[in-house]
Every structure is written in structure tokens, then in C-alpha cells.
Amino acid sequence: DRKFIAASAQLGPIACDEPRSSVVGRMLALLDEAKARGVSFVVFPELALTTFFPRWFFGNDADLDVFYERAMPNADVAPLFEAAKAAGIGFHLGYAELAEEEGRAVRYNTAILVDREGKIALKYRKIHLPGHREHEPERPFQHLEKRYFTRGNLGFPVADVDGGRYGTLICNDRRWPEAFRMLGLQGAELVAVGYNTPQHYPPAPEHDHLQDFHNHLSLQAGAYQNGTYVIGSAKAGFEEGCELIGGSCIVAPTGEIVALAATRGDELVTAPINLDRCREIKANIFNFALHREPDTYGLLTAP
Ligand code: CDT
């Protein structure tokens, strides 16, 4: 339907040795609260089932493999799929994916949208992979997404889910207007964005105090410039020695934050959604058919 209550289900820190069953238990508690509040769509963060493992260098695949899912759903997350279906709640989930392509293992930073009937309606693999590829021991912590993930190969898909047009971006993608525009051009009305964003950015620590601002700046601009709701969901708090920003929020198509997390722990943030409000923007200031000038934008797609 077009009018419902949505939630961002922020997660606090996940320890390196916290089992999937414990994390899923925390998600089930948030889902219970969502049900009590009449929510029908919940956004969980990027890499929601484990600690943010790209902060460490692993010298061998066996140590790395434990953080990846080989199937989705699998036994660990089945309780989440079942509980959400029983409650008639759709959800977004980010996880590390170990896929097999032509007999080769390929690693992706992946997110799925699951509809209210428990069916996976959309799958996206992160395209803008930040950080670095080689071990940089001088850093206080690593950000090895370029080493541990292959660039997504599914484009920027949207799907018609439960009466609306939904898309997903993953963390660093939100900073790139082109990524949001790819979804906007396909008529997205709700974009789910999970993130793990350290407060400290070793290459430019002078920007540390701006991390929350840049997060909201990107989410709010993406919403407004494409006339879409955006639901941002953080993995937040002091995780294995690294502080991650919170600020999970729901942004209206006008770019206004209509609900905002108050903590850096497990927290459910809810707001009423009316997807027909997207037209306030899509039919006016950003009426693409009327006002876009794509023949002048060639530079945007030049390599
Ligand atoms: N997970 C993720 O993409 N995090 C990045 C951190 C900054 S780049 C090292 C982000 O864009 O928030």
C-alpha cells in the first residue's frame, strides 16, 4: 500500500565473536517493537549480521570466510524471515555475500529487500566500494572494502514492492549523486540505505566532526533531488575499538528528516510514509521529463 509506517532499525555494536544467532535475536526484538508500533517496512543496516570486519587485515581466506553468507536466507536468518512474514512486515537487510560464479568464489557487499510475504523482491551489490586494497598498518584501523569485495554486478535495480517502487544503496553509495539519480530515474519512491561509518576518517581527520553532517547531507539531498523517501540505518556505537556514527533517520521527499535516532545503540525509529507525497517533488521542481537536460550531461558518463 501507499500509506504505512516505516522504521529504521539501527543496530549498536556487534562484537567480532558475537554469533549470528545473537544478532538475529536483537533484530527480532526490534521487529517485535516494530510490530507493536504498526510498522510494515523495516530497514536494517549494511553488513548487519556481523561486526564491520573490513577494519582488520586477514592474511588468509579461512579467517575472512566466517563473515560471509553462502545462501540467503540461511539457517541463521530464517527466524527473521519467518517472524517478519508472520507479522506482515517487509524488510531490508545488508550482509556479506560469498557467491559462486563459474566455479569461483566472489565476494560482494550485498543488500536485499524482502516483501511482506517473505519473498526476496530485490537484490543489490554495492558499487562504490570505499577504502583501500592493501594492508596499511600505520592506520589505527583498516577499511579494506576494496580488498574484501568485488564491485557489484547488478546495476542499480528498483523493484515494485507492496505497492511502492523501492531501491537500495549501500553506505558509501549514498555520497554519490549519480547512484541516487540512477534510482530516481527509475521512479524510486523509497530508498533503503544501510551504513557503517567510522567517526574517525584516518586520511582526513580534520573532517571527523563532520561525519554526521555529511551523512545527513547526502541522505537528505538524495531524497529531495529525486523526490523519494530515504531510510538510513546505521550500525552504530563503539564497536571493537572503533566508534561508528549513528544518526539513523527517515527522510521525506522534501529532504526533511522526519524521524531521527537518539542513541548509538539498538533503536527503532519510525515515521508515517505516504508514497504519494513523492509527487510533490517529482511533478514539480524535479519533473525530470520537463526540466532535465540530459544531452548536456555527457561528461557524467565519460570514464
Ligand atoms: N561502509 C562504508 O562504505 N563506509 C564509508 C566510510 C568512509 S570511507 C573509508 C562511508 O562512506 O561511510
PDB file of C-alpha atoms and ligand atoms in Angstrom:
ATOM      1  CA  ASP A   1       0.000   0.000   0.000  1.00  0.00           C
ATOM      2  CA  ARG A   2       0.976   3.639  -0.319  1.00  0.00           C
ATOM      3  CA  LYS A   3       0.417   4.791   3.274  1.00  0.00           C
ATOM      4  CA  PHE A   4       2.070   2.897   6.088  1.00  0.00           C
ATOM      5  CA  ILE A   5       4.535   3.208   8.952  1.00  0.00           C
ATOM      6  CA  ALA A   6       8.207   2.517   8.202  1.00  0.00           C
ATOM      7  CA  ALA A   7      11.148   2.009  10.521  1.00  0.00           C
ATOM      8  CA  SER A   8      14.883   2.270  10.604  1.00  0.00           C
ATOM      9  CA  ALA A   9      16.208  -0.479  12.875  1.00  0.00           C
ATOM     10  CA  GLN A  10      19.567   0.861  13.988  1.00  0.00           C
ATOM     11  CA  LEU A  11      21.944  -1.690  15.489  1.00  0.00           C
ATOM     12  CA  GLY A  12      24.511  -0.919  18.162  1.00  0.00           C
ATOM     13  CA  PRO A  13      27.943  -2.525  18.092  1.00  0.00           C
ATOM     14  CA  ILE A  14      28.399  -6.189  17.141  1.00  0.00           C
ATOM     15  CA  ALA A  15      31.433  -7.863  18.672  1.00  0.00           C
ATOM     16  CA  CYS A  16      33.752  -9.918  16.485  1.00  0.00           C
ATOM     17  CA  ASP A  17      32.777 -13.087  18.350  1.00  0.00           C
ATOM     18  CA  GLU A  18      29.037 -12.371  18.626  1.00  0.00           C
ATOM     19  CA  PRO A  19      27.254 -15.297  16.956  1.00  0.00           C
ATOM     20  CA  ARG A  20      24.698 -14.709  14.185  1.00  0.00           C
ATOM     21  CA  SER A  21      22.019 -16.188  16.461  1.00  0.00           C
ATOM     22  CA  SER A  22      22.594 -13.398  18.991  1.00  0.00           C
ATOM     23  CA  VAL A  23      22.493 -10.651  16.350  1.00  0.00           C
ATOM     24  CA  VAL A  24      19.327 -12.122  14.842  1.00  0.00           C
ATOM     25  CA  GLY A  25      17.872 -12.193  18.369  1.00  0.00           C
ATOM     26  CA  ARG A  26      18.496  -8.457  18.649  1.00  0.00           C
ATOM     27  CA  MET A  27      16.858  -7.941  15.246  1.00  0.00           C
ATOM     28  CA  LEU A  28      13.854  -9.997  16.346  1.00  0.00           C
ATOM     29  CA  ALA A  29      13.456  -7.737  19.406  1.00  0.00           C
ATOM     30  CA  LEU A  30      13.417  -4.689  17.109  1.00  0.00           C
ATOM     31  CA  LEU A  31      10.945  -6.468  14.830  1.00  0.00           C
ATOM     32  CA  ASP A  32       8.685  -7.134  17.825  1.00  0.00           C
ATOM     33  CA  GLU A  33       8.744  -3.461  18.672  1.00  0.00           C
ATOM     34  CA  ALA A  34       8.033  -2.634  15.028  1.00  0.00           C
ATOM     35  CA  LYS A  35       5.001  -4.896  15.104  1.00  0.00           C
ATOM     36  CA  ALA A  36       3.753  -3.230  18.288  1.00  0.00           C
ATOM     37  CA  ARG A  37       4.084   0.158  16.603  1.00  0.00           C
ATOM     38  CA  GLY A  38       2.166  -0.913  13.480  1.00  0.00           C
ATOM     39  CA  VAL A  39       5.205  -0.831  11.175  1.00  0.00           C
ATOM     40  CA  SER A  40       5.101  -2.587   7.789  1.00  0.00           C
ATOM     41  CA  PHE A  41       8.654  -1.978   6.486  1.00  0.00           C
ATOM     42  CA  VAL A  42      11.917  -2.142   8.458  1.00  0.00           C
ATOM     43  CA  VAL A  43      15.419  -1.195   7.305  1.00  0.00           C
ATOM     44  CA  PHE A  44      18.345  -2.993   8.975  1.00  0.00           C
ATOM     45  CA  PRO A  45      21.923  -1.755   8.358  1.00  0.00           C
ATOM     46  CA  GLU A  46      24.757  -2.656   5.972  1.00  0.00           C
ATOM     47  CA  LEU A  47      26.590  -5.893   6.930  1.00  0.00           C
ATOM     48  CA  ALA A  48      24.010  -6.288   9.681  1.00  0.00           C
ATOM     49  CA  LEU A  49      24.838  -9.840  10.726  1.00  0.00           C
ATOM     50  CA  THR A  50      28.451  -9.348  11.801  1.00  0.00           C
ATOM     51  CA  THR A  51      30.944  -6.849  13.079  1.00  0.00           C
ATOM     52  CA  PHE A  52      32.306  -4.454  10.431  1.00  0.00           C
ATOM     53  CA  PHE A  53      35.168  -6.836   9.562  1.00  0.00           C
ATOM     54  CA  PRO A  54      36.897  -4.703   6.852  1.00  0.00           C
ATOM     55  CA  ARG A  55      38.524  -2.859   9.758  1.00  0.00           C
ATOM     56  CA  TRP A  56      41.005  -5.749  10.045  1.00  0.00           C
ATOM     57  CA  PHE A  57      43.541  -7.250   7.686  1.00  0.00           C
ATOM     58  CA  PHE A  58      43.131 -11.009   7.352  1.00  0.00           C
ATOM     59  CA  GLY A  59      46.040 -12.808   5.762  1.00  0.00           C
ATOM     60  CA  ASN A  60      44.079 -15.885   4.717  1.00  0.00           C
ATOM     61  CA  ASP A  61      40.661 -16.681   3.308  1.00  0.00           C
ATOM     62  CA  ALA A  62      39.670 -19.040   6.135  1.00  0.00           C
ATOM     63  CA  ASP A  63      39.699 -16.174   8.666  1.00  0.00           C
ATOM     64  CA  LEU A  64      37.721 -13.960   6.281  1.00  0.00           C
ATOM     65  CA  ASP A  65      35.152 -16.515   5.132  1.00  0.00           C
ATOM     66  CA  VAL A  66      33.403 -16.696   8.519  1.00  0.00           C
ATOM     67  CA  PHE A  67      31.883 -13.257   7.910  1.00  0.00           C
ATOM     68  CA  TYR A  68      30.133 -14.172   4.625  1.00  0.00           C
ATOM     69  CA  GLU A  69      26.751 -15.777   3.875  1.00  0.00           C
ATOM     70  CA  ARG A  70      26.698 -18.544   1.261  1.00  0.00           C
ATOM     71  CA  ALA A  71      22.908 -18.602   0.958  1.00  0.00           C
ATOM     72  CA  MET A  72      20.103 -16.189   1.763  1.00  0.00           C
ATOM     73  CA  PRO A  73      18.014 -16.987   3.653  1.00  0.00           C
ATOM     74  CA  ASN A  74      20.053 -19.491   5.638  1.00  0.00           C
ATOM     75  CA  ALA A  75      19.516 -21.262   8.957  1.00  0.00           C
ATOM     76  CA  ASP A  76      20.823 -18.313  10.997  1.00  0.00           C
ATOM     77  CA  VAL A  77      18.482 -15.721   9.493  1.00  0.00           C
ATOM     78  CA  ALA A  78      15.477 -17.998   8.912  1.00  0.00           C
ATOM     79  CA  PRO A  79      13.878 -16.847  12.219  1.00  0.00           C
ATOM     80  CA  LEU A  80      13.966 -13.249  10.962  1.00  0.00           C
ATOM     81  CA  PHE A  81      12.337 -14.183   7.647  1.00  0.00           C
ATOM     82  CA  GLU A  82       9.686 -16.217   9.472  1.00  0.00           C
ATOM     83  CA  ALA A  83       8.878 -13.589  12.097  1.00  0.00           C
ATOM     84  CA  ALA A  84       8.675 -10.802   9.513  1.00  0.00           C
ATOM     85  CA  LYS A  85       6.370 -12.844   7.271  1.00  0.00           C
ATOM     86  CA  ALA A  86       4.143 -13.774  10.215  1.00  0.00           C
ATOM     87  CA  ALA A  87       3.891 -10.081  11.148  1.00  0.00           C
ATOM     88  CA  GLY A  88       3.334  -8.970   7.535  1.00  0.00           C
ATOM     89  CA  ILE A  89       6.449  -6.775   7.674  1.00  0.00           C
ATOM     90  CA  GLY A  90       8.785  -6.253   4.715  1.00  0.00           C
ATOM     91  CA  PHE A  91      12.454  -5.553   5.407  1.00  0.00           C
ATOM     92  CA  HIS A  92      15.873  -4.549   4.099  1.00  0.00           C
ATOM     93  CA  LEU A  93      18.958  -6.500   5.178  1.00  0.00           C
ATOM     94  CA  GLY A  94      22.625  -5.931   4.382  1.00  0.00           C
ATOM     95  CA  TYR A  95      25.144  -8.797   4.529  1.00  0.00           C
ATOM     96  CA  ALA A  96      28.439 -10.031   3.116  1.00  0.00           C
ATOM     97  CA  GLU A  97      27.770 -12.464   0.290  1.00  0.00           C
ATOM     98  CA  LEU A  98      30.013 -15.275  -0.907  1.00  0.00           C
ATOM     99  CA  ALA A  99      28.719 -16.138  -4.365  1.00  0.00           C
ATOM    100  CA  GLU A 100      29.906 -18.824  -6.712  1.00  0.00           C
ATOM    101  CA  GLU A 101      30.390 -17.673 -10.303  1.00  0.00           C
ATOM    102  CA  GLU A 102      31.743 -20.134 -12.857  1.00  0.00           C
ATOM    103  CA  GLY A 103      33.239 -22.251 -10.099  1.00  0.00           C
ATOM    104  CA  ARG A 104      34.943 -19.244  -8.493  1.00  0.00           C
ATOM    105  CA  ALA A 105      34.149 -17.656  -5.133  1.00  0.00           C
ATOM    106  CA  VAL A 106      33.225 -13.975  -5.493  1.00  0.00           C
ATOM    107  CA  ARG A 107      32.625 -11.681  -2.511  1.00  0.00           C
ATOM    108  CA  TYR A 108      30.044  -8.906  -2.526  1.00  0.00           C
ATOM    109  CA  ASN A 109      28.700  -6.342  -0.072  1.00  0.00           C
ATOM    110  CA  THR A 110      25.020  -7.071  -0.636  1.00  0.00           C
ATOM    111  CA  ALA A 111      21.568  -5.878   0.409  1.00  0.00           C
ATOM    112  CA  ILE A 112      18.159  -7.437  -0.181  1.00  0.00           C
ATOM    113  CA  LEU A 113      14.585  -6.217   0.076  1.00  0.00           C
ATOM    114  CA  VAL A 114      12.104  -8.777   1.327  1.00  0.00           C
ATOM    115  CA  ASP A 115       8.415  -8.161   0.761  1.00  0.00           C
ATOM    116  CA  ARG A 116       5.643  -8.651   3.314  1.00  0.00           C
ATOM    117  CA  GLU A 117       5.124 -12.225   2.119  1.00  0.00           C
ATOM    118  CA  GLY A 118       8.732 -13.124   2.837  1.00  0.00           C
ATOM    119  CA  LYS A 119       9.883 -13.155  -0.802  1.00  0.00           C
ATOM    120  CA  ILE A 120      13.195 -11.551  -1.823  1.00  0.00           C
ATOM    121  CA  ALA A 121      11.981  -8.837  -4.200  1.00  0.00           C
ATOM    122  CA  LEU A 122      15.299  -7.114  -4.928  1.00  0.00           C
ATOM    123  CA  LYS A 123      18.994  -7.767  -4.558  1.00  0.00           C
ATOM    124  CA  TYR A 124      21.728  -5.143  -4.865  1.00  0.00           C
ATOM    125  CA  ARG A 125      25.510  -5.454  -4.662  1.00  0.00           C
ATOM    126  CA  LYS A 126      27.435  -2.365  -3.544  1.00  0.00           C
ATOM    127  CA  ILE A 127      29.047  -0.452  -6.390  1.00  0.00           C
ATOM    128  CA  HIS A 128      31.014   2.332  -4.656  1.00  0.00           C
ATOM    129  CA  LEU A 129      33.494   0.371  -2.534  1.00  0.00           C
ATOM    130  CA  PRO A 130      35.482   2.774  -0.347  1.00  0.00           C
ATOM    131  CA  GLY A 131      38.765   2.412   1.467  1.00  0.00           C
ATOM    132  CA  HIS A 132      41.905   0.640   0.270  1.00  0.00           C
ATOM    133  CA  ARG A 133      43.115  -2.704  -1.064  1.00  0.00           C
ATOM    134  CA  GLU A 134      46.440  -3.235   0.719  1.00  0.00           C
ATOM    135  CA  HIS A 135      47.190  -3.571   4.412  1.00  0.00           C
ATOM    136  CA  GLU A 136      48.134  -0.144   5.808  1.00  0.00           C
ATOM    137  CA  PRO A 137      49.425  -0.964   9.299  1.00  0.00           C
ATOM    138  CA  GLU A 138      50.044   2.696  10.149  1.00  0.00           C
ATOM    139  CA  ARG A 139      46.260   3.265  10.292  1.00  0.00           C
ATOM    140  CA  PRO A 140      44.510   2.872  13.667  1.00  0.00           C
ATOM    141  CA  PHE A 141      42.079   0.564  11.832  1.00  0.00           C
ATOM    142  CA  GLN A 142      41.730  -0.646   8.278  1.00  0.00           C
ATOM    143  CA  HIS A 143      38.969  -0.036   5.731  1.00  0.00           C
ATOM    144  CA  LEU A 144      39.611  -2.937   3.348  1.00  0.00           C
ATOM    145  CA  GLU A 145      36.376  -2.988   1.357  1.00  0.00           C
ATOM    146  CA  LYS A 146      38.339  -2.748  -1.887  1.00  0.00           C
ATOM    147  CA  ARG A 147      40.157  -5.956  -0.896  1.00  0.00           C
ATOM    148  CA  TYR A 148      37.257  -7.942   0.512  1.00  0.00           C
ATOM    149  CA  PHE A 149      34.525  -7.135  -2.021  1.00  0.00           C
ATOM    150  CA  THR A 150      34.155  -7.140  -5.787  1.00  0.00           C
ATOM    151  CA  ARG A 151      32.257  -4.232  -7.344  1.00  0.00           C
ATOM    152  CA  GLY A 152      28.570  -5.071  -7.630  1.00  0.00           C
ATOM    153  CA  ASN A 153      27.406  -6.524 -10.943  1.00  0.00           C
ATOM    154  CA  LEU A 154      23.650  -5.991 -10.674  1.00  0.00           C
ATOM    155  CA  GLY A 155      23.483  -2.299 -11.582  1.00  0.00           C
ATOM    156  CA  PHE A 156      21.145  -0.078  -9.558  1.00  0.00           C
ATOM    157  CA  PRO A 157      17.881  -2.037  -9.574  1.00  0.00           C
ATOM    158  CA  VAL A 158      14.461  -0.948  -8.370  1.00  0.00           C
ATOM    159  CA  ALA A 159      11.523  -3.237  -7.673  1.00  0.00           C
ATOM    160  CA  ASP A 160       7.806  -2.793  -7.235  1.00  0.00           C
ATOM    161  CA  VAL A 161       7.274  -3.990  -3.679  1.00  0.00           C
ATOM    162  CA  ASP A 162       3.999  -3.958  -1.740  1.00  0.00           C
ATOM    163  CA  GLY A 163       2.539  -1.052  -3.721  1.00  0.00           C
ATOM    164  CA  GLY A 164       5.624   1.174  -3.981  1.00  0.00           C
ATOM    165  CA  ARG A 165       8.804   1.386  -6.050  1.00  0.00           C
ATOM    166  CA  TYR A 166      11.792   0.593  -3.861  1.00  0.00           C
ATOM    167  CA  GLY A 167      15.556   0.734  -4.309  1.00  0.00           C
ATOM    168  CA  THR A 168      18.630   0.304  -2.139  1.00  0.00           C
ATOM    169  CA  LEU A 169      22.047   1.897  -1.864  1.00  0.00           C
ATOM    170  CA  ILE A 170      24.790   0.754   0.481  1.00  0.00           C
ATOM    171  CA  CYS A 171      26.705   3.164   2.678  1.00  0.00           C
ATOM    172  CA  ASN A 172      29.355   4.921   0.566  1.00  0.00           C
ATOM    173  CA  ASP A 173      26.966   4.849  -2.439  1.00  0.00           C
ATOM    174  CA  ARG A 174      24.859   7.489  -0.682  1.00  0.00           C
ATOM    175  CA  ARG A 175      27.590  10.101  -1.101  1.00  0.00           C
ATOM    176  CA  TRP A 176      27.418   9.803  -4.913  1.00  0.00           C
ATOM    177  CA  PRO A 177      24.579  11.757  -6.541  1.00  0.00           C
ATOM    178  CA  GLU A 178      24.850   9.517  -9.605  1.00  0.00           C
ATOM    179  CA  ALA A 179      23.873   6.480  -7.522  1.00  0.00           C
ATOM    180  CA  PHE A 180      20.757   8.176  -6.162  1.00  0.00           C
ATOM    181  CA  ARG A 181      19.963   9.527  -9.638  1.00  0.00           C
ATOM    182  CA  MET A 182      20.082   6.029 -11.133  1.00  0.00           C
ATOM    183  CA  LEU A 183      17.271   5.088  -8.748  1.00  0.00           C
ATOM    184  CA  GLY A 184      15.455   8.410  -9.205  1.00  0.00           C
ATOM    185  CA  LEU A 185      15.446   7.968 -12.984  1.00  0.00           C
ATOM    186  CA  GLN A 186      13.666   4.648 -12.489  1.00  0.00           C
ATOM    187  CA  GLY A 187      10.988   6.275 -10.356  1.00  0.00           C
ATOM    188  CA  ALA A 188      12.144   5.114  -6.925  1.00  0.00           C
ATOM    189  CA  GLU A 189       9.812   6.213  -4.135  1.00  0.00           C
ATOM    190  CA  LEU A 190      11.665   4.700  -1.196  1.00  0.00           C
ATOM    191  CA  VAL A 191      15.409   4.083  -0.950  1.00  0.00           C
ATOM    192  CA  ALA A 192      16.850   1.999   1.884  1.00  0.00           C
ATOM    193  CA  VAL A 193      20.440   2.821   2.863  1.00  0.00           C
ATOM    194  CA  GLY A 194      22.383   0.819   5.427  1.00  0.00           C
ATOM    195  CA  TYR A 195      25.732   2.163   6.635  1.00  0.00           C
ATOM    196  CA  ASN A 196      28.805   1.598   8.846  1.00  0.00           C
ATOM    197  CA  THR A 197      30.579   4.952   9.054  1.00  0.00           C
ATOM    198  CA  PRO A 198      33.512   5.432  11.417  1.00  0.00           C
ATOM    199  CA  GLN A 199      33.593   8.741  13.269  1.00  0.00           C
ATOM    200  CA  HIS A 200      37.327   8.898  12.568  1.00  0.00           C
ATOM    201  CA  TYR A 201      38.486   9.066   8.962  1.00  0.00           C
ATOM    202  CA  PRO A 202      42.254   8.447   9.051  1.00  0.00           C
ATOM    203  CA  PRO A 203      43.128  10.024   5.652  1.00  0.00           C
ATOM    204  CA  ALA A 204      41.416  13.348   6.592  1.00  0.00           C
ATOM    205  CA  PRO A 205      40.870  13.547  10.368  1.00  0.00           C
ATOM    206  CA  GLU A 206      40.033  17.245  10.039  1.00  0.00           C
ATOM    207  CA  HIS A 207      36.617  16.052   8.801  1.00  0.00           C
ATOM    208  CA  ASP A 208      35.867  13.811  11.790  1.00  0.00           C
ATOM    209  CA  HIS A 209      33.462  16.342  13.324  1.00  0.00           C
ATOM    210  CA  LEU A 210      31.539  16.470  10.013  1.00  0.00           C
ATOM    211  CA  GLN A 211      30.730  12.737   9.706  1.00  0.00           C
ATOM    212  CA  ASP A 212      27.140  13.062  10.956  1.00  0.00           C
ATOM    213  CA  PHE A 213      26.608  16.194   8.884  1.00  0.00           C
ATOM    214  CA  HIS A 214      27.884  14.555   5.689  1.00  0.00           C
ATOM    215  CA  ASN A 215      25.693  11.519   6.338  1.00  0.00           C
ATOM    216  CA  HIS A 216      22.530  13.582   6.615  1.00  0.00           C
ATOM    217  CA  LEU A 217      23.601  15.972   3.854  1.00  0.00           C
ATOM    218  CA  SER A 218      23.884  13.021   1.458  1.00  0.00           C
ATOM    219  CA  LEU A 219      20.668  11.276   2.540  1.00  0.00           C
ATOM    220  CA  GLN A 220      18.617  14.479   2.510  1.00  0.00           C
ATOM    221  CA  ALA A 221      19.991  15.649  -0.857  1.00  0.00           C
ATOM    222  CA  GLY A 222      19.376  12.217  -2.370  1.00  0.00           C
ATOM    223  CA  ALA A 223      15.779  12.269  -1.146  1.00  0.00           C
ATOM    224  CA  TYR A 224      14.978  15.806  -2.275  1.00  0.00           C
ATOM    225  CA  GLN A 225      16.735  15.745  -5.651  1.00  0.00           C
ATOM    226  CA  ASN A 226      14.909  12.551  -6.613  1.00  0.00           C
ATOM    227  CA  GLY A 227      11.587  13.040  -4.848  1.00  0.00           C
ATOM    228  CA  THR A 228      11.913   9.862  -2.816  1.00  0.00           C
ATOM    229  CA  TYR A 229      11.716   8.747   0.794  1.00  0.00           C
ATOM    230  CA  VAL A 230      15.082   7.656   2.174  1.00  0.00           C
ATOM    231  CA  ILE A 231      15.519   5.432   5.206  1.00  0.00           C
ATOM    232  CA  GLY A 232      19.055   5.432   6.595  1.00  0.00           C
ATOM    233  CA  SER A 233      20.038   2.731   9.069  1.00  0.00           C
ATOM    234  CA  ALA A 234      23.348   2.744  10.928  1.00  0.00           C
ATOM    235  CA  LYS A 235      25.424   0.143  12.602  1.00  0.00           C
ATOM    236  CA  ALA A 236      26.449   2.481  15.377  1.00  0.00           C
ATOM    237  CA  GLY A 237      28.452   2.860  18.535  1.00  0.00           C
ATOM    238  CA  PHE A 238      31.816   1.750  19.871  1.00  0.00           C
ATOM    239  CA  GLU A 239      32.477  -1.488  18.004  1.00  0.00           C
ATOM    240  CA  GLU A 240      35.732  -3.351  18.654  1.00  0.00           C
ATOM    241  CA  GLY A 241      37.614  -0.132  19.425  1.00  0.00           C
ATOM    242  CA  CYS A 242      36.117   1.867  16.543  1.00  0.00           C
ATOM    243  CA  GLU A 243      33.394   4.496  17.042  1.00  0.00           C
ATOM    244  CA  LEU A 244      30.677   4.365  14.366  1.00  0.00           C
ATOM    245  CA  ILE A 245      28.239   7.233  13.838  1.00  0.00           C
ATOM    246  CA  GLY A 246      24.510   6.734  14.428  1.00  0.00           C
ATOM    247  CA  GLY A 247      22.016   9.247  13.106  1.00  0.00           C
ATOM    248  CA  SER A 248      19.654   6.663  11.606  1.00  0.00           C
ATOM    249  CA  CYS A 249      16.765   8.553  10.118  1.00  0.00           C
ATOM    250  CA  ILE A 250      13.767   8.700   7.840  1.00  0.00           C
ATOM    251  CA  VAL A 251      13.833  11.473   5.234  1.00  0.00           C
ATOM    252  CA  ALA A 252      10.743  12.721   3.400  1.00  0.00           C
ATOM    253  CA  PRO A 253      10.854  13.510  -0.353  1.00  0.00           C
ATOM    254  CA  THR A 254      11.133  17.183   0.606  1.00  0.00           C
ATOM    255  CA  GLY A 255      14.522  16.407   2.144  1.00  0.00           C
ATOM    256  CA  GLU A 256      13.258  16.898   5.700  1.00  0.00           C
ATOM    257  CA  ILE A 257      14.308  14.442   8.404  1.00  0.00           C
ATOM    258  CA  VAL A 258      11.014  13.242   9.886  1.00  0.00           C
ATOM    259  CA  ALA A 259      12.437  10.749  12.413  1.00  0.00           C
ATOM    260  CA  LEU A 260      15.897  10.525  13.938  1.00  0.00           C
ATOM    261  CA  ALA A 261      17.677   8.113  16.275  1.00  0.00           C
ATOM    262  CA  ALA A 262      18.613   9.480  19.688  1.00  0.00           C
ATOM    263  CA  THR A 263      21.215   6.832  20.629  1.00  0.00           C
ATOM    264  CA  ARG A 264      24.078   4.821  19.155  1.00  0.00           C
ATOM    265  CA  GLY A 265      22.568   1.518  20.284  1.00  0.00           C
ATOM    266  CA  ASP A 266      19.819  -0.825  19.082  1.00  0.00           C
ATOM    267  CA  GLU A 267      16.954   1.575  18.390  1.00  0.00           C
ATOM    268  CA  LEU A 268      13.811   1.587  16.306  1.00  0.00           C
ATOM    269  CA  VAL A 269      12.969   4.887  14.607  1.00  0.00           C
ATOM    270  CA  THR A 270       9.553   5.155  12.976  1.00  0.00           C
ATOM    271  CA  ALA A 271       7.620   7.576  10.790  1.00  0.00           C
ATOM    272  CA  PRO A 272       4.434   7.551   8.731  1.00  0.00           C
ATOM    273  CA  ILE A 273       5.074   7.231   4.991  1.00  0.00           C
ATOM    274  CA  ASN A 274       2.772   8.398   2.211  1.00  0.00           C
ATOM    275  CA  LEU A 275       4.389   7.426  -1.087  1.00  0.00           C
ATOM    276  CA  ASP A 276       2.022   9.743  -2.959  1.00  0.00           C
ATOM    277  CA  ARG A 277       3.966  12.634  -1.406  1.00  0.00           C
ATOM    278  CA  CYS A 278       6.813  11.826  -3.827  1.00  0.00           C
ATOM    279  CA  ARG A 279       4.750  13.591  -6.463  1.00  0.00           C
ATOM    280  CA  GLU A 280       5.126  16.902  -4.616  1.00  0.00           C
ATOM    281  CA  ILE A 281       8.711  16.858  -5.878  1.00  0.00           C
ATOM    282  CA  LYS A 282       8.565  14.549  -8.902  1.00  0.00           C
ATOM    283  CA  ALA A 283       5.742  16.531 -10.551  1.00  0.00           C
ATOM    284  CA  ASN A 284       7.200  19.960  -9.780  1.00  0.00           C
ATOM    285  CA  ILE A 285      10.729  21.189  -9.119  1.00  0.00           C
ATOM    286  CA  PHE A 286      12.291  17.879 -10.219  1.00  0.00           C
ATOM    287  CA  ASN A 287       9.900  16.970 -13.005  1.00  0.00           C
ATOM    288  CA  PHE A 288      12.581  15.110 -14.959  1.00  0.00           C
ATOM    289  CA  ALA A 289      10.645  14.942 -18.243  1.00  0.00           C
ATOM    290  CA  LEU A 290      10.083  18.698 -18.201  1.00  0.00           C
ATOM    291  CA  HIS A 291      13.277  20.114 -16.714  1.00  0.00           C
ATOM    292  CA  ARG A 292      16.197  17.674 -17.054  1.00  0.00           C
ATOM    293  CA  GLU A 293      18.730  18.451 -19.803  1.00  0.00           C
ATOM    294  CA  PRO A 294      20.423  15.081 -20.297  1.00  0.00           C
ATOM    295  CA  ASP A 295      22.008  15.904 -23.655  1.00  0.00           C
ATOM    296  CA  THR A 296      24.261  18.350 -21.797  1.00  0.00           C
ATOM    297  CA  TYR A 297      25.381  15.786 -19.193  1.00  0.00           C
ATOM    298  CA  GLY A 298      27.684  13.638 -21.346  1.00  0.00           C
ATOM    299  CA  LEU A 299      30.688  14.283 -19.085  1.00  0.00           C
ATOM    300  CA  LEU A 300      28.895  12.440 -16.285  1.00  0.00           C
ATOM    301  CA  THR A 301      29.301   9.107 -18.035  1.00  0.00           C
ATOM    302  CA  ALA A 302      32.686   9.708 -19.627  1.00  0.00           C
ATOM    303  CA  PRO A 303      35.277   7.403 -17.960  1.00  0.00           C
TER     304      PRO A 303
HETATM  305  N1  CDT B   1      30.809   1.229   4.857  1.00  0.00           N
HETATM  306  C1  CDT B   1      31.186   2.343   4.207  1.00  0.00           C
HETATM  307  O1  CDT B   1      31.035   2.445   2.993  1.00  0.00           O
HETATM  308  N2  CDT B   1      31.748   3.313   4.962  1.00  0.00           N
HETATM  309  C2  CDT B   1      32.293   4.524   4.423  1.00  0.00           C
HETATM  310  C3  CDT B   1      33.329   5.025   5.356  1.00  0.00           C
HETATM  311  C4  CDT B   1      34.117   6.142   4.800  1.00  0.00           C
HETATM  312  S1  CDT B   1      35.255   5.703   3.592  1.00  0.00           S
HETATM  313  C5  CDT B   1      36.506   4.857   4.416  1.00  0.00           C
HETATM  314  C6  CDT B   1      31.260   5.612   4.201  1.00  0.00           C
HETATM  315  O2  CDT B   1      31.238   6.194   3.102  1.00  0.00           O
HETATM  316  O3  CDT B   1      30.509   5.957   5.121  1.00  0.00           O
END
